[in-house]
Short mmCIF file of C-alpha atoms in Angstrom, two decimals:
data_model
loop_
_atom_site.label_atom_id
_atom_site.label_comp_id
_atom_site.label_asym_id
_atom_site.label_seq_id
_atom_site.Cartn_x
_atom_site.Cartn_y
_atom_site.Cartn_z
CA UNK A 17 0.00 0.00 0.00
CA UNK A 18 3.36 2.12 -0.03
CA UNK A 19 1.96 2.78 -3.86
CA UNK A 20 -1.35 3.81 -3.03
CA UNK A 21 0.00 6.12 -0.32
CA UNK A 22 2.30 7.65 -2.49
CA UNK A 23 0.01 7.98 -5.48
CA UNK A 24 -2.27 9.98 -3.00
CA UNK A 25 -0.02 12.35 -1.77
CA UNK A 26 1.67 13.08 -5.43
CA UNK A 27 -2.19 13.82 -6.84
CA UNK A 28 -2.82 16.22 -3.94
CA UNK A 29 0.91 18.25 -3.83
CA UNK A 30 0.80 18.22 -8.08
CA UNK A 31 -2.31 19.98 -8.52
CA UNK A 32 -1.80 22.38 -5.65
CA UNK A 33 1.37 23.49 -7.61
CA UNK A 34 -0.80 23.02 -11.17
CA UNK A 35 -3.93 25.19 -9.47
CA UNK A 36 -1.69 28.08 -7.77
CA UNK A 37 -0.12 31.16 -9.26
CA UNK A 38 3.30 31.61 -8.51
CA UNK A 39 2.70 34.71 -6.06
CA UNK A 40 -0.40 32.04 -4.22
CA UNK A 41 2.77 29.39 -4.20
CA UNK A 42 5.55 32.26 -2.56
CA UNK A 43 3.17 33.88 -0.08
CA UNK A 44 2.67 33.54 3.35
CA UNK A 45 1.57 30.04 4.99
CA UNK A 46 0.60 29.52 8.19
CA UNK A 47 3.29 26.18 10.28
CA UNK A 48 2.20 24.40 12.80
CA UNK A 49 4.01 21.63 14.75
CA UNK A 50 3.86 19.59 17.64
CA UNK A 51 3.79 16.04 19.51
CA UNK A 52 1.68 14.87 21.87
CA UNK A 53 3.03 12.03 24.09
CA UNK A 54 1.69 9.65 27.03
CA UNK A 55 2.62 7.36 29.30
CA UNK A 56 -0.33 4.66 29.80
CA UNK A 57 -0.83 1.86 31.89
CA UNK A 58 -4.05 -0.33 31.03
CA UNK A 59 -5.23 -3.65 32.92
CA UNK A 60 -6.22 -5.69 29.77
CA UNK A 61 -3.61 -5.01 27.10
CA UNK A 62 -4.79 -7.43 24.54
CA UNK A 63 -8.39 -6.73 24.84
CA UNK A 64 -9.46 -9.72 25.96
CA UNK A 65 -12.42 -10.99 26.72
CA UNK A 66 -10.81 -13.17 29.65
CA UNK A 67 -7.32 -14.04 31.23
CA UNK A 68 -6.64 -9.81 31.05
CA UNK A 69 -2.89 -8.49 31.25
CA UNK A 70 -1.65 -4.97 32.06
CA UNK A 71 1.30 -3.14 30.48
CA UNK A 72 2.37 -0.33 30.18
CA UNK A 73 3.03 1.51 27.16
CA UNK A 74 4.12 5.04 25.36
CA UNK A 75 2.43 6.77 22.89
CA UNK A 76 3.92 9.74 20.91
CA UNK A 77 2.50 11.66 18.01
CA UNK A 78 4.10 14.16 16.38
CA UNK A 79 1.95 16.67 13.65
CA UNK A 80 2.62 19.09 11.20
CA UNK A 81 0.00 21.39 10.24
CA UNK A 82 -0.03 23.75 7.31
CA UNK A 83 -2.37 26.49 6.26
CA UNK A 84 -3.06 28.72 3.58
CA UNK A 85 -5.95 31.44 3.05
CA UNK A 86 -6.17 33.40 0.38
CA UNK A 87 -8.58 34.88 -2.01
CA UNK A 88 -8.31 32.44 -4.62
CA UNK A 89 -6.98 29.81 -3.05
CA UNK A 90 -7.61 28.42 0.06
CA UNK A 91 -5.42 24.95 1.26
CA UNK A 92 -4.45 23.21 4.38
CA UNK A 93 -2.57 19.62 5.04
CA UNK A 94 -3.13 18.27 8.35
CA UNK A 95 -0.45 15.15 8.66
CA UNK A 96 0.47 12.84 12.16
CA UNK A 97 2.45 9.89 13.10
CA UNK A 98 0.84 8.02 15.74
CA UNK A 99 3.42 5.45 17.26
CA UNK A 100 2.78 3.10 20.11
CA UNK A 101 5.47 0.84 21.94
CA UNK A 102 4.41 -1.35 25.12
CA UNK A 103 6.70 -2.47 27.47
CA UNK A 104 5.80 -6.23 27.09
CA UNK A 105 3.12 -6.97 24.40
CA UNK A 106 5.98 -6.46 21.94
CA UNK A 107 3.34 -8.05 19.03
CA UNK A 108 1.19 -4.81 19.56
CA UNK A 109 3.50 -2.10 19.11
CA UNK A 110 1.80 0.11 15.80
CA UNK A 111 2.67 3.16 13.36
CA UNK A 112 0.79 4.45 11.27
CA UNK A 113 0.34 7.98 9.29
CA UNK A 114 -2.73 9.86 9.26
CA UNK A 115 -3.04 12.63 6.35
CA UNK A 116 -5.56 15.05 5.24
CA UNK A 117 -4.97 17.59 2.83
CA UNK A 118 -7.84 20.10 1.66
CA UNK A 119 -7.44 22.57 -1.40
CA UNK A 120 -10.32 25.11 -2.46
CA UNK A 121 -9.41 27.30 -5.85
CA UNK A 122 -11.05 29.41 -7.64
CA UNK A 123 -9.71 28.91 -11.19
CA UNK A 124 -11.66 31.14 -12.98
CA UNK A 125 -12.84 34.43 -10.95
CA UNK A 126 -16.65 34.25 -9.47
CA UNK A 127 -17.23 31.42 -12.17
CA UNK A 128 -14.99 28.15 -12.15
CA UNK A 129 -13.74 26.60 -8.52
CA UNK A 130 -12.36 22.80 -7.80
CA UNK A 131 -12.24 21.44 -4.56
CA UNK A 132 -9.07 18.19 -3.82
CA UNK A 133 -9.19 16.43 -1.19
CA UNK A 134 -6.97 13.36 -0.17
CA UNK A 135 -6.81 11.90 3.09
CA UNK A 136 -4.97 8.75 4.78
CA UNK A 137 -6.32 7.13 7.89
CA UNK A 138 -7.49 3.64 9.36
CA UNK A 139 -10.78 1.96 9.54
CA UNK A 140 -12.55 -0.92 11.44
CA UNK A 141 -12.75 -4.19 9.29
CA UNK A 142 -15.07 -5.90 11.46
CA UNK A 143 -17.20 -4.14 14.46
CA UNK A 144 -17.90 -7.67 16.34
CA UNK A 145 -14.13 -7.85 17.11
CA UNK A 146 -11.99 -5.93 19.58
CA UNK A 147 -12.36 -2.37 19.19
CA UNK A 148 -9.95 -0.27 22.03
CA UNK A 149 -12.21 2.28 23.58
CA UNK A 150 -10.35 5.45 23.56
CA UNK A 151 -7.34 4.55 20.66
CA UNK A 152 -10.60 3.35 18.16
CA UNK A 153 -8.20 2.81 15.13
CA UNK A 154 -4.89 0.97 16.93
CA UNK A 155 -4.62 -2.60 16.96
CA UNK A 156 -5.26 -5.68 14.49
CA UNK A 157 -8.87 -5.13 13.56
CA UNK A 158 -8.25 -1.79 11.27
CA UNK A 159 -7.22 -1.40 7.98
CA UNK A 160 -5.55 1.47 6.19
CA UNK A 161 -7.51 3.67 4.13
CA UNK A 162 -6.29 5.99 1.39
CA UNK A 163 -9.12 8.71 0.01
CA UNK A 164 -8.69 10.73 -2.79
CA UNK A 165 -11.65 13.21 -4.34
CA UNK A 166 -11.53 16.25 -6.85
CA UNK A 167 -15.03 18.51 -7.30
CA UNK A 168 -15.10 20.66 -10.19
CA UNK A 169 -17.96 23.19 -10.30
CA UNK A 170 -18.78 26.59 -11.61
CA UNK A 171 -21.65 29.41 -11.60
CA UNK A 172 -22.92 30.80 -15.38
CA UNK A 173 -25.08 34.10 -14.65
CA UNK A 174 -27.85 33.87 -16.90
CA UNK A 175 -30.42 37.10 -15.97
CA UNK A 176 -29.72 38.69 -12.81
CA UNK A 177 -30.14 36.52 -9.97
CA UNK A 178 -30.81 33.94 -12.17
CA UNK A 179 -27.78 31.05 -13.10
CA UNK A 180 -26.30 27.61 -13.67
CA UNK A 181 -24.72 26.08 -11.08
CA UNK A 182 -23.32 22.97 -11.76
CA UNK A 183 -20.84 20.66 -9.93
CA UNK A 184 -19.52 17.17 -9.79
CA UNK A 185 -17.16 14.75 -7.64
CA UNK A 186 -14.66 12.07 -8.62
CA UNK A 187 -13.21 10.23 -6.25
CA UNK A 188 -11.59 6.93 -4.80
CA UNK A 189 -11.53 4.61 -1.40
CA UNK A 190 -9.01 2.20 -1.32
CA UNK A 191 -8.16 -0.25 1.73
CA UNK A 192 -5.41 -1.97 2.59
CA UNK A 193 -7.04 -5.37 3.07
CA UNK A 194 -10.54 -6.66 4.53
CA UNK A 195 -12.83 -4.04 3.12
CA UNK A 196 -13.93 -3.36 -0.26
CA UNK A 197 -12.31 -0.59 -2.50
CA UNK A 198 -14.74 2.01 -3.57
CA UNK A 199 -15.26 3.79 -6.79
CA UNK A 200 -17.81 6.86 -7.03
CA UNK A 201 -18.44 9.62 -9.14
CA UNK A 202 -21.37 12.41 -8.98
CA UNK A 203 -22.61 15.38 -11.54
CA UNK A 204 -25.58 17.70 -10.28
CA UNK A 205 -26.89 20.95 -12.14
CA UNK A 206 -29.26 23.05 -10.78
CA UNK A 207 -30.76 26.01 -12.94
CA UNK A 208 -32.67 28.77 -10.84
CA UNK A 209 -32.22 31.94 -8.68
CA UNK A 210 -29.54 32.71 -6.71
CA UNK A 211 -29.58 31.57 -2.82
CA UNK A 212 -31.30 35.01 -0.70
CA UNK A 213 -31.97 35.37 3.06
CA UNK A 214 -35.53 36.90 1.50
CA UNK A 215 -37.69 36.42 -1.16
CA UNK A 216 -38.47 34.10 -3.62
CA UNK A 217 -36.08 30.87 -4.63
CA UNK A 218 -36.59 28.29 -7.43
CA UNK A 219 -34.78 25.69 -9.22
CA UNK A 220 -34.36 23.07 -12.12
CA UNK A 221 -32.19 20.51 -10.44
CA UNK A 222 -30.93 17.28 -11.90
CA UNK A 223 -28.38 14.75 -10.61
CA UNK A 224 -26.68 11.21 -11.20
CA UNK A 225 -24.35 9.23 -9.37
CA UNK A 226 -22.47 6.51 -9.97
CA UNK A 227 -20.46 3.79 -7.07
CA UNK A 228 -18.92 1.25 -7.93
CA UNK A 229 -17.91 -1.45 -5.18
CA UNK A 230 -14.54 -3.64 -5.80
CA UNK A 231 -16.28 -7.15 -7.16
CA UNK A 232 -19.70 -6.17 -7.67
CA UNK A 233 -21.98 -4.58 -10.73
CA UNK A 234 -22.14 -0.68 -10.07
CA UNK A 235 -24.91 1.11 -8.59
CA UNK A 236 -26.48 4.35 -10.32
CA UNK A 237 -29.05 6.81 -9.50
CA UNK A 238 -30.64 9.71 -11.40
CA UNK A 239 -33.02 12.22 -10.04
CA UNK A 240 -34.43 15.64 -11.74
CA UNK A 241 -37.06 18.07 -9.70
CA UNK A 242 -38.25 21.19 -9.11
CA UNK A 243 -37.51 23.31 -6.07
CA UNK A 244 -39.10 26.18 -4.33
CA UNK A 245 -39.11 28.14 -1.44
CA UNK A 246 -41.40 30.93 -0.56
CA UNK A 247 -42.01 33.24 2.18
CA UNK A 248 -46.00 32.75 3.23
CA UNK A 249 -46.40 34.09 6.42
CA UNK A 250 -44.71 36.69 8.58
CA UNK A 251 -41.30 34.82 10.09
CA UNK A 252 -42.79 31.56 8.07
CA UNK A 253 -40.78 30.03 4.89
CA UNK A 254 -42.41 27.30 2.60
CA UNK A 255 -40.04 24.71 0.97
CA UNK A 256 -41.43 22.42 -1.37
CA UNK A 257 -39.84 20.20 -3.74
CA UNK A 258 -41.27 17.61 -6.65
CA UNK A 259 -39.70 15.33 -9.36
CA UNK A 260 -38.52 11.87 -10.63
CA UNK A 261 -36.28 9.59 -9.73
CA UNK A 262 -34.64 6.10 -11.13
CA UNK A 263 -32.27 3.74 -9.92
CA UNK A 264 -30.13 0.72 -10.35
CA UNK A 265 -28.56 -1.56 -7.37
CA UNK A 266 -25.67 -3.44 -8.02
CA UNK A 267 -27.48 -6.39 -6.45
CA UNK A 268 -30.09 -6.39 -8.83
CA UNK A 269 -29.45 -9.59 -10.81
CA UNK A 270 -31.69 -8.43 -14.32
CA UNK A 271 -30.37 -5.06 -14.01
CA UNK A 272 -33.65 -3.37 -13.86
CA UNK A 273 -33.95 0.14 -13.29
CA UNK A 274 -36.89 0.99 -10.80
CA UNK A 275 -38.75 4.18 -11.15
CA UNK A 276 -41.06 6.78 -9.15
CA UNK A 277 -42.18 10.33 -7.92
CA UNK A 278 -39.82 12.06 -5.08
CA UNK A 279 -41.88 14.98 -3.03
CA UNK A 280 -41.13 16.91 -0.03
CA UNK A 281 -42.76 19.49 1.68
CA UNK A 282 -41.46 21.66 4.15
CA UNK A 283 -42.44 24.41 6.66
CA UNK A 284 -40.08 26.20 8.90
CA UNK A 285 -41.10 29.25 11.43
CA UNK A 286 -39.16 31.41 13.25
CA UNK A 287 -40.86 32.04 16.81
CA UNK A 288 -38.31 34.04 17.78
CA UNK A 289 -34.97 35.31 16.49
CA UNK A 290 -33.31 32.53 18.64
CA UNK A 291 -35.84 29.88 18.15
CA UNK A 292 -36.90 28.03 14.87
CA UNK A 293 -39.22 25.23 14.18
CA UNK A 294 -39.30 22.80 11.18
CA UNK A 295 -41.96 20.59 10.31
CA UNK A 296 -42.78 18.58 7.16
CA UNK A 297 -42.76 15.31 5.15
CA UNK A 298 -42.09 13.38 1.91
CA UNK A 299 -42.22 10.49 -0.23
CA UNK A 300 -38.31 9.27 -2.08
CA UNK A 301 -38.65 5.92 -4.39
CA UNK A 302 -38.72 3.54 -0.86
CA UNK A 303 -39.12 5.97 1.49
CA UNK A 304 -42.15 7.80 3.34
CA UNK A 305 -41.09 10.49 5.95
CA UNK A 306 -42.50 12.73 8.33
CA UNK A 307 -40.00 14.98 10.34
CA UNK A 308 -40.01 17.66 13.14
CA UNK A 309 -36.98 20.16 14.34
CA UNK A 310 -36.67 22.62 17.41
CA UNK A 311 -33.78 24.94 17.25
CA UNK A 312 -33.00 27.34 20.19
CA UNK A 313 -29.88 29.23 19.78
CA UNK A 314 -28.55 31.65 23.01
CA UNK A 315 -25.14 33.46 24.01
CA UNK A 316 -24.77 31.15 26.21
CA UNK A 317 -27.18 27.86 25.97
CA UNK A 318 -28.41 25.68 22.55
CA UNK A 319 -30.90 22.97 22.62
CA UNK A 320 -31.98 21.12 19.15
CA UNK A 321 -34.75 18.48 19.47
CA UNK A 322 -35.11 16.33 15.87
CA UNK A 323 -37.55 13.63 14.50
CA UNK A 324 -37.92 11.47 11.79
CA UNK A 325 -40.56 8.58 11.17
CA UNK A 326 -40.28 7.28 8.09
CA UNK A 327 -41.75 3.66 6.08
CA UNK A 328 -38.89 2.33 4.23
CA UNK A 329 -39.02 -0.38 1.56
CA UNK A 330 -36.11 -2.63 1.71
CA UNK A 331 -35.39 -4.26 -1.14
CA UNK A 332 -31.73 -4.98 -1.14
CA UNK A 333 -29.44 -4.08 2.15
CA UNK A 334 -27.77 -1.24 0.13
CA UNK A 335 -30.60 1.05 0.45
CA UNK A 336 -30.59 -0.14 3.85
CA UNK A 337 -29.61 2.59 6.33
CA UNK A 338 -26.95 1.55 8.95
CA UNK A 339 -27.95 2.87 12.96
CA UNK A 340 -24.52 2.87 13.03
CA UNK A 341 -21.34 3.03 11.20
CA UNK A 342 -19.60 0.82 13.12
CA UNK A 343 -22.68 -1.82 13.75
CA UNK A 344 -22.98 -2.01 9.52
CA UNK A 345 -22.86 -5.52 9.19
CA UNK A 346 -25.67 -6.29 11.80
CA UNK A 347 -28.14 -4.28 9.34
CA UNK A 348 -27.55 -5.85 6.03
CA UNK A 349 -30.26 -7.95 4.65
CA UNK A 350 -31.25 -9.39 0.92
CA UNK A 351 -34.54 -9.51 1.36
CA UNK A 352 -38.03 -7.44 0.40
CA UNK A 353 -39.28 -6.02 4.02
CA UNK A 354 -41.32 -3.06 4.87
CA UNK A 355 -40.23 -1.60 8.23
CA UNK A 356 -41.17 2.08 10.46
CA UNK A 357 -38.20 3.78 11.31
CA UNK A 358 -38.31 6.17 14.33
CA UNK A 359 -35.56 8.42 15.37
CA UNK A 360 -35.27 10.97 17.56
CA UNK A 361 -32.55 12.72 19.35
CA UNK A 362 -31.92 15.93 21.69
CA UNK A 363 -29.15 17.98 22.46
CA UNK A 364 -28.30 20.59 24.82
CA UNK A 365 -24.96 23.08 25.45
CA UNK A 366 -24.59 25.23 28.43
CA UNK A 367 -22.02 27.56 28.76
CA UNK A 368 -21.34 29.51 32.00
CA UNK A 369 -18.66 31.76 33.33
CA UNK A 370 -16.68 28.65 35.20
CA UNK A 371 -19.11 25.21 33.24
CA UNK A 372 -19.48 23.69 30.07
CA UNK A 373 -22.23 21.23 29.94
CA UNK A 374 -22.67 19.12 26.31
CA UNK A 375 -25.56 16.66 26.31
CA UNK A 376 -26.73 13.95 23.68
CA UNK A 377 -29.63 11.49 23.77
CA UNK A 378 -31.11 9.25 20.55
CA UNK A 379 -33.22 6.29 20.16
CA UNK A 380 -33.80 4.60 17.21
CA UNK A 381 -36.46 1.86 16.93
CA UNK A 382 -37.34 0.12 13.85
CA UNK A 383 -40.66 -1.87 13.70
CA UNK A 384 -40.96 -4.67 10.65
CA UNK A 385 -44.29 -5.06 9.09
CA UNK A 386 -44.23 -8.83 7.04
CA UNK A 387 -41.44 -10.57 9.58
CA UNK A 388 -41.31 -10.90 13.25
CA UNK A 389 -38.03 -8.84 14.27
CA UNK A 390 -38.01 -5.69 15.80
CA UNK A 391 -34.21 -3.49 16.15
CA UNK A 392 -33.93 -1.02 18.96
CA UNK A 393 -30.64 1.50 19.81
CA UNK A 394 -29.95 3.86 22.38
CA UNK A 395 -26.84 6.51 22.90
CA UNK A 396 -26.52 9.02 25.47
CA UNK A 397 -22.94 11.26 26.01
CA UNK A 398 -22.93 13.84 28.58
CA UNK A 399 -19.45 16.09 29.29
CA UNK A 400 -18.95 18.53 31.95
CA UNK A 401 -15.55 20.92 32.14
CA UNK A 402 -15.18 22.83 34.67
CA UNK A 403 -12.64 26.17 34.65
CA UNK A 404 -10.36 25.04 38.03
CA UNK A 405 -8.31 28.44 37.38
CA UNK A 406 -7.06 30.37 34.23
CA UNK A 407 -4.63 27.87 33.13
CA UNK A 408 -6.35 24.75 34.79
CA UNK A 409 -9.58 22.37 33.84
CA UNK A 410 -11.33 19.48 34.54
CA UNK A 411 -13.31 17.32 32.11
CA UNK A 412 -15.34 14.05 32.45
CA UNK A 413 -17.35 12.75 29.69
CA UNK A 414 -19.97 9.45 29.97
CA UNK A 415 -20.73 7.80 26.17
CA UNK A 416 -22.75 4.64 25.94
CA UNK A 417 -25.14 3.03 23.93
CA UNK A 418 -26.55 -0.43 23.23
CA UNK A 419 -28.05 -2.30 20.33
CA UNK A 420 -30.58 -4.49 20.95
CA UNK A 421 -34.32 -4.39 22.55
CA UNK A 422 -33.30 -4.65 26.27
CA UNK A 423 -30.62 -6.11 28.30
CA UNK A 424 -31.45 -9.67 27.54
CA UNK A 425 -31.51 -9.61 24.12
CA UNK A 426 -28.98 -6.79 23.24
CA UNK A 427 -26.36 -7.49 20.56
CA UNK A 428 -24.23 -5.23 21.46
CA UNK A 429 -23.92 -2.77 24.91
CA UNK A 430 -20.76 -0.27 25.25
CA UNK A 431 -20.04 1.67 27.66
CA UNK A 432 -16.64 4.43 28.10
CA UNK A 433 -15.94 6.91 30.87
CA UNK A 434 -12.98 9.58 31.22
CA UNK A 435 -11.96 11.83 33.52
CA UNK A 436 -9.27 14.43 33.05
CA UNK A 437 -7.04 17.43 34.70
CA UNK A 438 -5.15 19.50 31.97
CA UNK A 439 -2.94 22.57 33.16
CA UNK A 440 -1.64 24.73 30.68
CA UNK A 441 1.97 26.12 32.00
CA UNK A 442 2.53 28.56 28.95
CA UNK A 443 0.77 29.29 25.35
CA UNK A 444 2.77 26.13 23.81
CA UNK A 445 2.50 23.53 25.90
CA UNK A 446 -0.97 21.22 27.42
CA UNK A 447 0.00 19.00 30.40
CA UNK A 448 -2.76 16.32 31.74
CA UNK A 449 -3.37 13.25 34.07
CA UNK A 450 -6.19 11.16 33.61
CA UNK A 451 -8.41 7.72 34.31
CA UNK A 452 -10.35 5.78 31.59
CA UNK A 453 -12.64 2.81 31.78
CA UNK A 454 -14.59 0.72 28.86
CA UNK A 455 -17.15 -1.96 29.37
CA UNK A 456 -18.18 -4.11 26.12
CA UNK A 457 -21.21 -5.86 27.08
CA UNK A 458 -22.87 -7.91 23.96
CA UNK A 459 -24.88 -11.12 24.57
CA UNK A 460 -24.22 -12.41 21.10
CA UNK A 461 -21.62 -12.53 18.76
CA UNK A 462 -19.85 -9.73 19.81
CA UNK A 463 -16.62 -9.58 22.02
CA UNK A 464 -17.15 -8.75 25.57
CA UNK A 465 -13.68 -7.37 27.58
CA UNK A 466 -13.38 -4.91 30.26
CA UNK A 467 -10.60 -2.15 30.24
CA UNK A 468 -8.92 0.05 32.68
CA UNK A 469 -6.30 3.46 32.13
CA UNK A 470 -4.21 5.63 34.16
CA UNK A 471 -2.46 8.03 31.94
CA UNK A 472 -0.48 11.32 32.29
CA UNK A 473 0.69 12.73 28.59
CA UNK A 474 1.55 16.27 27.73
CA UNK A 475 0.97 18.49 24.15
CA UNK A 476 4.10 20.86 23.21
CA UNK A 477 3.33 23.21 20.61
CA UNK A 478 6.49 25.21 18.24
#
């Protein structure tokens, strides 16, 4: 994979230096650099689900960060080692590189802009193995993943406010080994006004996309409408939206495209200039929704409440929507079902002079109609930092959630708590002590362990 990193860094550096003038290229840009490294003792080093061993082990990662904004162009590379060494499971010491590299130009003034973006990172090959709680993507379960994306677009002023926009995205995934390489490409247009915080907007909008999955037929999707949004009431806005859309799976075994009417209607009020409210619903090819948003926005406080109840046709698992990203593989089914979908989730911020206070809840049930399975999942996260003194904090932070209808017949349960004291000595350097614990708690297939950390680390800055 030496190749594939390579071939993604070359892409992203050669059409920065193809994209920029020669003054973008000598002008200023921003350096960043730094290492953060830990010392870390944990009670179950290999993650098992019995016979646990502690070690202790070092963890240092040094970054380089690099930024440019100008007018025209607009780029930044974000690139880290991450190296671990234990002191006696020899078999899990790791490196690895993690790279992300954004670059927005505008080629042609107020008309033609491309977007390139490569990154290089890790991802979990299979969620029912062990999965370390707080270092997600160390260990034997992950697989390298090289990304690399261009978006051309551009803006043709037709009659005042009135234009083309059109855009599209190349791009690939490749992995190193266990999960399949990805190849996608997407082209939307969209005739119509220009986007106003008043008034009157419209469009024309077409789009088609194409993925293509390492070993499989491709997938393809194309979808024209009509778009509008109009102001009806005072502090009320109208969206609605109507058109056709077609598709192709790859699992389709005749190929056959399948056909129908996409609608949405929309209706959003401001009841205050802090608080909005959404309501609405819609029909896609498999997929009837009704939805409902509360926004409250203060200096110092934000709550969002969201809804969505949709009926979903399932005809192949690709059009079936994961809970989770991580939890994919307990989702996928090749069959024709019919299931409700209900999701809902709240979240609150508080900010005060000395307390931060983040809060998350969801639940997600799913309710089959022509087989006898229901699928339930629950997440909560909660953090609280506290200001000790001007150069001093304290953080602790709760995540869990669990998959499954109740604690008999979960498939999955996880659990992972933190608690932290950072002290900043100067403006370049972060020092910190800290406690962790996980709990993995499935009844089925996946792994169950138990973890505990004690670790003290420190961030220097240059």
């Amino acid at each position: 994979m030496v190749s594939i990193y390579k071939w993604a860094t070359t892409f992203f550096f050669s059409t920065v230096i193809f994209t920029c003038p020669v003054k973008a290229i000598a002008s200023k840009i921003d350096l960043e650099a730094g290492v953060y490294s830990e010392l870390i003792w944990t009670d179950n080093a290999d993650i098992a689900s019995v016979k646990r061993d502690s070690d202790i082990y070092t963890s240092i990662n040094p970054y380089v960060r690099a930024k440019r904004d100008g007018k025209r162009i607009k780029a930044n590379i974000d690139y880290q080692a991450k190296v671990i060494a234990y002191n006696k499971h020899t078999g899990r010491n790791d490196l690895n590189h993690l790279l992300r590299g954004n670059l927005d130009a505008e080629l042609l003034k107020e008309r033609l802009f491309t977007n390139i973006y490569v990154a290089v990172d890790r991802e979990v090959v299979d969620p029912d193995n062990a999965i370390s709680f707080d270092d997600l993507l160390y260990g034997d379960n992950t697989t390298d993943k090289y990304t690399a994306r261009v978006s051309p677009g551009g803006v043709i002023p037709i009659f005042k406010d009135i234009g083309l926009d059109f855009s599209s995205s190349h791009g690939k995934i490749l992995y190193d080994y266990g999960l399949a390489d990805v190849d996608e490409h997407k082209a939307n247009a969209s005739l119509g006004t220009a986007s106003r915080s008043s008034g009157v907007n419209w469009g024309v909008n077409a789009g088609k996309q194409y993925v293509q999955t390492e070993n499989n037929n491709p997938s393809e999707y194309e979808q024209i409408d009509f778009s509008a949004s109009v102001p009806v009431f005072n502090r009320t806005l109208l969206s609605v939206k109507y058109g056709e859309k077609r598709e192709v799976l790859s699992s389709t075994a005749d190929r056959s495209w399948q056909k129908g009417k996409v609608w949405s209607c929309n209706l959003g009020y401001a009841l205050s200039s802090k608080t909005k409210l959404e309501f609405g619903g819609g029909e896609d090819l498999y997929n009837d929704q009704l939805l409902f948003s509360l926004t409250h926005a203060a200096v110092r406080s934000h709550v969002k409440v969201n809804y969505i109840q949709s009926e979903i046709t399932l005809i192949t698992q690709e059009i079936n929507e994961d809970m989770d990203r991580v939890r994919a593989q307990k989702f996928g089914r090749a069959i024709d079902a019919v299931y409700v979908q209900k999701k809902g989730d709240i979240s609150w911020r508080l900010i005060g002079s000395k307390n931060i206070i983040d809060l998350y809840l969801a639940h997600e049930e799913r309710y089959y109609r022509n087989i006898d399975e229901n699928e339930n999942m629950i997440r909560a996260r909660l953090m609280w930092e506290h200001k000790v003194s001007g150069r001093s904090n304290l953080r602790a932070a709760v995540n869990w959630w669990r998959l499954g209808d109740d604690q008999q017949d979960r498939l999955d349960d996880m659990a992972f708590y933190s608690l932290r004291y950072n002290i900043n000595f100067d403006s370049k350097s972060n020092w910190y002590a800290g406690v962790d614990a996980g709990i993995r708690d499935g009844v089925q297939s996946a792994l169950e362990y138990k973890e505990f950390k004690f670790r003290i680390g420190a961030e220097l800055r240059y």
